[in-house]
PDB file of C-alpha atoms in Angstrom:
ATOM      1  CA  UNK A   1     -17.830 -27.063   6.764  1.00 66.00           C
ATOM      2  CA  UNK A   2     -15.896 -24.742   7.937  1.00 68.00           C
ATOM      3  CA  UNK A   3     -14.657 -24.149  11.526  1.00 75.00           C
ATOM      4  CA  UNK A   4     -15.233 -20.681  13.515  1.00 79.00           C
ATOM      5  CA  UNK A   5     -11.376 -20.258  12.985  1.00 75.00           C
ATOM      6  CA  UNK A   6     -11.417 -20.606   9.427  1.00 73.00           C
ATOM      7  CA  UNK A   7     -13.982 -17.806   9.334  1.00 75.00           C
ATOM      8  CA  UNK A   8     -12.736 -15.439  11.298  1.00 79.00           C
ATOM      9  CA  UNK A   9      -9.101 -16.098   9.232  1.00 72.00           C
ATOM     10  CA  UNK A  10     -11.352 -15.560   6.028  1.00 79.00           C
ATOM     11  CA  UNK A  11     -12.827 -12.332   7.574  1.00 88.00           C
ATOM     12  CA  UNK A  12      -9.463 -10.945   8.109  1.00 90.00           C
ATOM     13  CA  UNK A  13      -8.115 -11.667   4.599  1.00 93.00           C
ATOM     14  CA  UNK A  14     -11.236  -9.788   3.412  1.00 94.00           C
ATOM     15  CA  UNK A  15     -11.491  -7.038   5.327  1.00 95.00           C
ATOM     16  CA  UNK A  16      -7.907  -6.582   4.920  1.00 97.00           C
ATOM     17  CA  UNK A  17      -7.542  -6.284   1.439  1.00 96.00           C
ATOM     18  CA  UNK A  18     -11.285  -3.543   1.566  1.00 97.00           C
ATOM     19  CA  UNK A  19      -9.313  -1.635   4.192  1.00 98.00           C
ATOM     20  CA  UNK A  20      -6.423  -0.752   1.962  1.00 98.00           C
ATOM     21  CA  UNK A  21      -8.638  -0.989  -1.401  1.00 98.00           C
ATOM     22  CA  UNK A  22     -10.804   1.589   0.579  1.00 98.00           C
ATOM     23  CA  UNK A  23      -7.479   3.870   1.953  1.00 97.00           C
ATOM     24  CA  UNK A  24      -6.545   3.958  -2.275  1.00 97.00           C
ATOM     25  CA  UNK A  25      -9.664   4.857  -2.922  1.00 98.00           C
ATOM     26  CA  UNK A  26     -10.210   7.659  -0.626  1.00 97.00           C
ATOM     27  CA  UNK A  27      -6.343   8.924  -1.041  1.00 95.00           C
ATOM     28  CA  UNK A  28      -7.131   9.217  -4.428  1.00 95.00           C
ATOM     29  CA  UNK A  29     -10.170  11.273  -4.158  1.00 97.00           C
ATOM     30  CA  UNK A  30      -8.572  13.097  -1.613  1.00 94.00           C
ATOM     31  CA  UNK A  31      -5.479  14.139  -3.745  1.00 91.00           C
ATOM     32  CA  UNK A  32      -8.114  15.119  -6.782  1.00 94.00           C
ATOM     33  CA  UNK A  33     -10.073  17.778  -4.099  1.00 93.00           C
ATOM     34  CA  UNK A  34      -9.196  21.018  -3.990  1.00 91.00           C
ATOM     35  CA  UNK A  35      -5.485  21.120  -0.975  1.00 85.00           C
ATOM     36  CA  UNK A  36      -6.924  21.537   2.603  1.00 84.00           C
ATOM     37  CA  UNK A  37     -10.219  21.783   2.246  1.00 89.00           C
ATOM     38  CA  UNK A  38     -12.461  19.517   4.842  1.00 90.00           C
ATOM     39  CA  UNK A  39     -13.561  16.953   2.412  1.00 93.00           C
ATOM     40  CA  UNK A  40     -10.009  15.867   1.262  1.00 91.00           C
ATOM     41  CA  UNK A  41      -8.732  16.087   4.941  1.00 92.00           C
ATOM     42  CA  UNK A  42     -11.570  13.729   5.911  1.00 93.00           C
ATOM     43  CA  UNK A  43     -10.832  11.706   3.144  1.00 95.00           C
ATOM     44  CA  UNK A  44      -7.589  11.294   4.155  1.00 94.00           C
ATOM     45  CA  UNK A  45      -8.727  10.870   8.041  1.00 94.00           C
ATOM     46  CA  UNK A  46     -11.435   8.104   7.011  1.00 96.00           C
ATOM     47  CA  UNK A  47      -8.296   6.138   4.530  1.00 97.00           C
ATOM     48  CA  UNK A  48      -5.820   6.085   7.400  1.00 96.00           C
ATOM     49  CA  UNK A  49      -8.587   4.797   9.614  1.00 97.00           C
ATOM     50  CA  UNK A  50      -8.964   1.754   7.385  1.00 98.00           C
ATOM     51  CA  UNK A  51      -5.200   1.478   6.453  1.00 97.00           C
ATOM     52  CA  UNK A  52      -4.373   1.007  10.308  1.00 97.00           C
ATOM     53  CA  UNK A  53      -7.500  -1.487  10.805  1.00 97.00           C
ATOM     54  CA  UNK A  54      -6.100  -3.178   7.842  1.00 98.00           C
ATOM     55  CA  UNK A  55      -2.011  -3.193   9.307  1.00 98.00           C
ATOM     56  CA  UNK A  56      -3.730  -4.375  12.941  1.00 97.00           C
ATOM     57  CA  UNK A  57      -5.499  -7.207  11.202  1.00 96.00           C
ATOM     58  CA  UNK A  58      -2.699  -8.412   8.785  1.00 97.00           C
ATOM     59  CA  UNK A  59      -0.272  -7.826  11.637  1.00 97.00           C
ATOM     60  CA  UNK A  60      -2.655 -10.688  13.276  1.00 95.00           C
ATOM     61  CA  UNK A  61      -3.026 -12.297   9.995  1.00 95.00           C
ATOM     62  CA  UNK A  62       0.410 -13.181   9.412  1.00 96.00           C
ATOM     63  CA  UNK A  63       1.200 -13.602  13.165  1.00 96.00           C
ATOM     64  CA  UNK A  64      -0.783 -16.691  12.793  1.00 93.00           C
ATOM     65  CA  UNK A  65       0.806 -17.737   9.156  1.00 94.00           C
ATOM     66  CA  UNK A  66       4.084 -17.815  11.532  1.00 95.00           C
ATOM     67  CA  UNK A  67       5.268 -14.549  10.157  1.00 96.00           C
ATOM     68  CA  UNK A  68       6.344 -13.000  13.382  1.00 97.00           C
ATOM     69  CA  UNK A  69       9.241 -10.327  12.158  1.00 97.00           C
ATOM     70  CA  UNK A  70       5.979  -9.261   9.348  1.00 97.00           C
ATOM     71  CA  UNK A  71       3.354  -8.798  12.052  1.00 97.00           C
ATOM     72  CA  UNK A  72       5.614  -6.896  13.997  1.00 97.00           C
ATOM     73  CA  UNK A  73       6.203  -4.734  10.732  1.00 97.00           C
ATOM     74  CA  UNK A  74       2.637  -4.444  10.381  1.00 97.00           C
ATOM     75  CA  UNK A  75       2.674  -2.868  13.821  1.00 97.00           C
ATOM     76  CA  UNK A  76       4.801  -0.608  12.849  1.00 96.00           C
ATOM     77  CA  UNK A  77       2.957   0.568   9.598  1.00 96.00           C
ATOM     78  CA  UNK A  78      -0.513   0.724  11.856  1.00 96.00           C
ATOM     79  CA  UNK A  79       1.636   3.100  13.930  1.00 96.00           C
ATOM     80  CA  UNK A  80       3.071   5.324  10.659  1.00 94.00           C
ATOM     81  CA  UNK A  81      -0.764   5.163   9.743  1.00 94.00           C
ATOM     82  CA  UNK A  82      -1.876   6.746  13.444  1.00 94.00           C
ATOM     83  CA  UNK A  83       1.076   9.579  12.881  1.00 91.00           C
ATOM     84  CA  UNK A  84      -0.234  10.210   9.196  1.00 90.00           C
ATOM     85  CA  UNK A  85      -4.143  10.338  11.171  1.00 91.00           C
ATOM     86  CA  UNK A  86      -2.661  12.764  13.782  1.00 89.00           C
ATOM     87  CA  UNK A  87      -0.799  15.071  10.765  1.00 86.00           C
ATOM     88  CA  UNK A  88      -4.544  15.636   9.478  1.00 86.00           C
ATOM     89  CA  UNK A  89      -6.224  18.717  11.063  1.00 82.00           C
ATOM     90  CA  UNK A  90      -8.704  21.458  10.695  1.00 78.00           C
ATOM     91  CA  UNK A  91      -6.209  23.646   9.381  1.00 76.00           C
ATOM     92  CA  UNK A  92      -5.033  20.986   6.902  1.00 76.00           C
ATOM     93  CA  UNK A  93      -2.008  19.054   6.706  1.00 78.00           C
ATOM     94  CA  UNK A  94       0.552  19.437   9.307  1.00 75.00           C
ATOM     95  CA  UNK A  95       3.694  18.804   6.933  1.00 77.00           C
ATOM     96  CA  UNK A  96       6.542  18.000   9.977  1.00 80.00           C
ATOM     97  CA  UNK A  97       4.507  15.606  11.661  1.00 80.00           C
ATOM     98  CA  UNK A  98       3.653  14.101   8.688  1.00 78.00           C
ATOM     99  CA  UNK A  99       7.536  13.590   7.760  1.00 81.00           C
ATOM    100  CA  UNK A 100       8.121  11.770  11.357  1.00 85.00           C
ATOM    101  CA  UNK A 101       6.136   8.683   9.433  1.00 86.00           C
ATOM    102  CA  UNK A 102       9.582   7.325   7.896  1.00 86.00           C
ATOM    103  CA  UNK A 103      10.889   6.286  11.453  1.00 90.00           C
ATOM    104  CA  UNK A 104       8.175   3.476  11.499  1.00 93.00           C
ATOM    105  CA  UNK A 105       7.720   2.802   8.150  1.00 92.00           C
ATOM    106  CA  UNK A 106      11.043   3.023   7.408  1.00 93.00           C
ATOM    107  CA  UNK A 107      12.094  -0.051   9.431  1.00 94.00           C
ATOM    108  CA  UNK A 108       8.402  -1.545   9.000  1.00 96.00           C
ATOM    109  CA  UNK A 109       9.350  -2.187   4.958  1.00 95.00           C
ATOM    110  CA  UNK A 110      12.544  -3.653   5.609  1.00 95.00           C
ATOM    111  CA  UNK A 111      11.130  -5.890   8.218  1.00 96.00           C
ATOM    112  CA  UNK A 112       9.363  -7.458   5.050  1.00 95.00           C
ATOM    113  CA  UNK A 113      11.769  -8.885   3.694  1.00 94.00           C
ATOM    114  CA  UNK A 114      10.963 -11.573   5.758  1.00 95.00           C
ATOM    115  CA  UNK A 115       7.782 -12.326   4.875  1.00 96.00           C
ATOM    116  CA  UNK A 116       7.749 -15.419   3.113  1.00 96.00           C
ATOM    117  CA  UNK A 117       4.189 -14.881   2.072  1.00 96.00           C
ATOM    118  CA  UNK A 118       5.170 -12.301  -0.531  1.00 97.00           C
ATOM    119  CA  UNK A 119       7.369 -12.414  -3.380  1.00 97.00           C
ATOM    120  CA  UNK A 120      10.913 -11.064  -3.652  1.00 97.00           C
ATOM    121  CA  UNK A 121      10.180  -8.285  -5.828  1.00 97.00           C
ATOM    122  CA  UNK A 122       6.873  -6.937  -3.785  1.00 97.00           C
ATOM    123  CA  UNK A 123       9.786  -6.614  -1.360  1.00 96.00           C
ATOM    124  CA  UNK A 124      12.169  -4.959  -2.988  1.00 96.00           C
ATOM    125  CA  UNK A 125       9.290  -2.619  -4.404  1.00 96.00           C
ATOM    126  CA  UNK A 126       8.176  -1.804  -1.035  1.00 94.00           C
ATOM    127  CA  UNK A 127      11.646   0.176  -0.201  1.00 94.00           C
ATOM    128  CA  UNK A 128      10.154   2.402  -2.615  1.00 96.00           C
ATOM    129  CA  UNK A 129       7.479   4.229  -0.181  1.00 95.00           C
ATOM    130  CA  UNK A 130      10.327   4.262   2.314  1.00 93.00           C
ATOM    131  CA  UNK A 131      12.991   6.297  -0.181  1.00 94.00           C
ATOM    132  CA  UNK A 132      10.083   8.593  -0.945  1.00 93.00           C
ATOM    133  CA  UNK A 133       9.409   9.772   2.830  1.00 89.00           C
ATOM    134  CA  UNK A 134      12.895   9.513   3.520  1.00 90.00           C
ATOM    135  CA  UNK A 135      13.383  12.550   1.111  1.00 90.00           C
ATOM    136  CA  UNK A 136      10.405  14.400   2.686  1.00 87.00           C
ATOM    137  CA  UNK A 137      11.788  13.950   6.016  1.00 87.00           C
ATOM    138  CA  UNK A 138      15.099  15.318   4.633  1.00 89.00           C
ATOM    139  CA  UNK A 139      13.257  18.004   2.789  1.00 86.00           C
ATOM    140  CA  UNK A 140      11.241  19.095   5.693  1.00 85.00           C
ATOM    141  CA  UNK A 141      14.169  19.014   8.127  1.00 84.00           C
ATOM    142  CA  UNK A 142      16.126  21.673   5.592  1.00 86.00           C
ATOM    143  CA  UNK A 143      13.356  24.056   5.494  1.00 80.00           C
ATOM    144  CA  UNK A 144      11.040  22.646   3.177  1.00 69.00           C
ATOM    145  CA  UNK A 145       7.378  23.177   4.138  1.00 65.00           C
ATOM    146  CA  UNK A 146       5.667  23.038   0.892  1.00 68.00           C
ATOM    147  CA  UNK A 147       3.379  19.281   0.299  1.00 69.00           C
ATOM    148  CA  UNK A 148       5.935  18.194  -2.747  1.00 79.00           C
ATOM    149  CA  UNK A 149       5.560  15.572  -5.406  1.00 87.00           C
ATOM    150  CA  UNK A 150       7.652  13.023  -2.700  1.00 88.00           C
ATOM    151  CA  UNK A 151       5.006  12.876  -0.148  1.00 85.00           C
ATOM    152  CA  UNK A 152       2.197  12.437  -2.783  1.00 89.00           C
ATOM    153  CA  UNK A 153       4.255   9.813  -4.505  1.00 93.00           C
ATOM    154  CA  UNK A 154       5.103   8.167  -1.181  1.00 92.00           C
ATOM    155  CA  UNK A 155       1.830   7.775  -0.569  1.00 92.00           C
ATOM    156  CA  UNK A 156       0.605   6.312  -3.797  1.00 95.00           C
ATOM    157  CA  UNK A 157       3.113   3.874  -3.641  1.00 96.00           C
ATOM    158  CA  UNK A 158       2.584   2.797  -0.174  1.00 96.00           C
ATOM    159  CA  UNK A 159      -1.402   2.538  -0.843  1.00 97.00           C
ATOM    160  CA  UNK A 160      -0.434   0.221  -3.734  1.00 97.00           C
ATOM    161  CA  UNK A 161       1.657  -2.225  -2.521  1.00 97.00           C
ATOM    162  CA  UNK A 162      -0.432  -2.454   0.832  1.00 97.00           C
ATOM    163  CA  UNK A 163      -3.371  -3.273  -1.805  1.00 98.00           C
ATOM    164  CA  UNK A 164      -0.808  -6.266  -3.269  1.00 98.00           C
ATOM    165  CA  UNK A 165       0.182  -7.019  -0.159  1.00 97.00           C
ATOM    166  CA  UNK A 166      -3.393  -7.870   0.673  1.00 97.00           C
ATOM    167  CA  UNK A 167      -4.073  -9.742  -2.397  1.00 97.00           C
ATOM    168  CA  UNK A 168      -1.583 -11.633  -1.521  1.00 97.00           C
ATOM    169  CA  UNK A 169      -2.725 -12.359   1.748  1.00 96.00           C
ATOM    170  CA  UNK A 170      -5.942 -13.290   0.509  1.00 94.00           C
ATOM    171  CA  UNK A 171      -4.120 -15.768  -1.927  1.00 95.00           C
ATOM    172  CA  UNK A 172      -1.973 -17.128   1.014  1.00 94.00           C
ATOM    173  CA  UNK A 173      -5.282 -17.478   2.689  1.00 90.00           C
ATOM    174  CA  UNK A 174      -7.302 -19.514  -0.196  1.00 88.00           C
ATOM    175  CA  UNK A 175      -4.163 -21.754  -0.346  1.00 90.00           C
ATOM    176  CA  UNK A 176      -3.740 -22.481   3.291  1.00 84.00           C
ATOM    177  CA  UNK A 177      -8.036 -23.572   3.318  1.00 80.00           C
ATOM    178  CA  UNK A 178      -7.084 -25.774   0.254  1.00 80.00           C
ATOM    179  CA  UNK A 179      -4.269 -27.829   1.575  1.00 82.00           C
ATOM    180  CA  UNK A 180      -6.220 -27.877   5.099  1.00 74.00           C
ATOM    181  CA  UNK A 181      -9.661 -28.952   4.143  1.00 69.00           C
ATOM    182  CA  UNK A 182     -10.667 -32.864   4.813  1.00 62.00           C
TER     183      UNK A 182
END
């Protein structure tokens, strides 16, 4: 049977990996509706909703899995998340706040690295968000204002490895119940 803790380390696996599933999802749609209109900003508003329930959660998640230097990453990315929220407004997307994500993300990614629940190449292949909104924040701060190819691209590729990263929780998860059960 399993124990209240077990559940509630079960719900968080699960409603870690439909947070970011659910933040592709709506990204996705959002990027296919026509630029700043209300139904792709709340799109966008609803996904970063889930994607910083989902960094919260596996910030706790791997907390407990003794991945302290992760969790704290996680913090961070529930944090880029909130600034990416706060870039979204009536008026559409606010281009210079949304640039100021890289300073958490940036060091958020690298603080994977020493997550020992994911492999070495899901780590290397998270720098890959990072370089993306590194260039927008070095694009915006030269007098760029247009939404470019880097920002949509940095955001694809974060949405995707958060959604491996989750699968991989979940796996970690399903493997810890295994070795742990009587």
């Amino acid at each position: 049977m399993m124990s209240k803790t077990d559940w509630e380390n079960k719900s968080l696996v699960y409603i870690i990996l439909t947070a970011y599933i659910s933040n592709l999802v709506l990204g996705w749609i959002g990027f296919f509706l026509e630029e700043g209109c209300s139904e792709q900003l709340l799109c966008y508003q609803i996904g970063n909703a889930f994607a910083i329930s989902a960094s919260v959660m596996a910030g706790r998640y791997t907390g407990i899995r003794g991945q302290h230097v992760a969790a704290s990453a996680y913090i961070l990315l529930g944090i880029t998340h909130g600034i990416s929220l706060a870039a979204l407004g009536k008026t559409g997307i606010n281009l210079e706040r949304e640039a100021t994500m890289a300073m958490p993300m940036i060091p958020a990614l690298i603080f994977m690295f020493w997550c020992s629940l994911y492999p070495q190449w899901l780590k290397i292949l998270s720098l890959v968000p990072a370089i993306f909104f590194g260039l927008v924040y070095i694009d915006v701060h030269t007098g760029d204002t247009r939404l470019g190819w880097t920002l949509y691209a940095g955001y694809a590729t974060l949405q995707i490895i958060e959604v491996i990263w989750g699968w991989y929780l979940f796996k970690d998860w399903k493997q810890w119940i295994t070795k742990n059960q009587p």
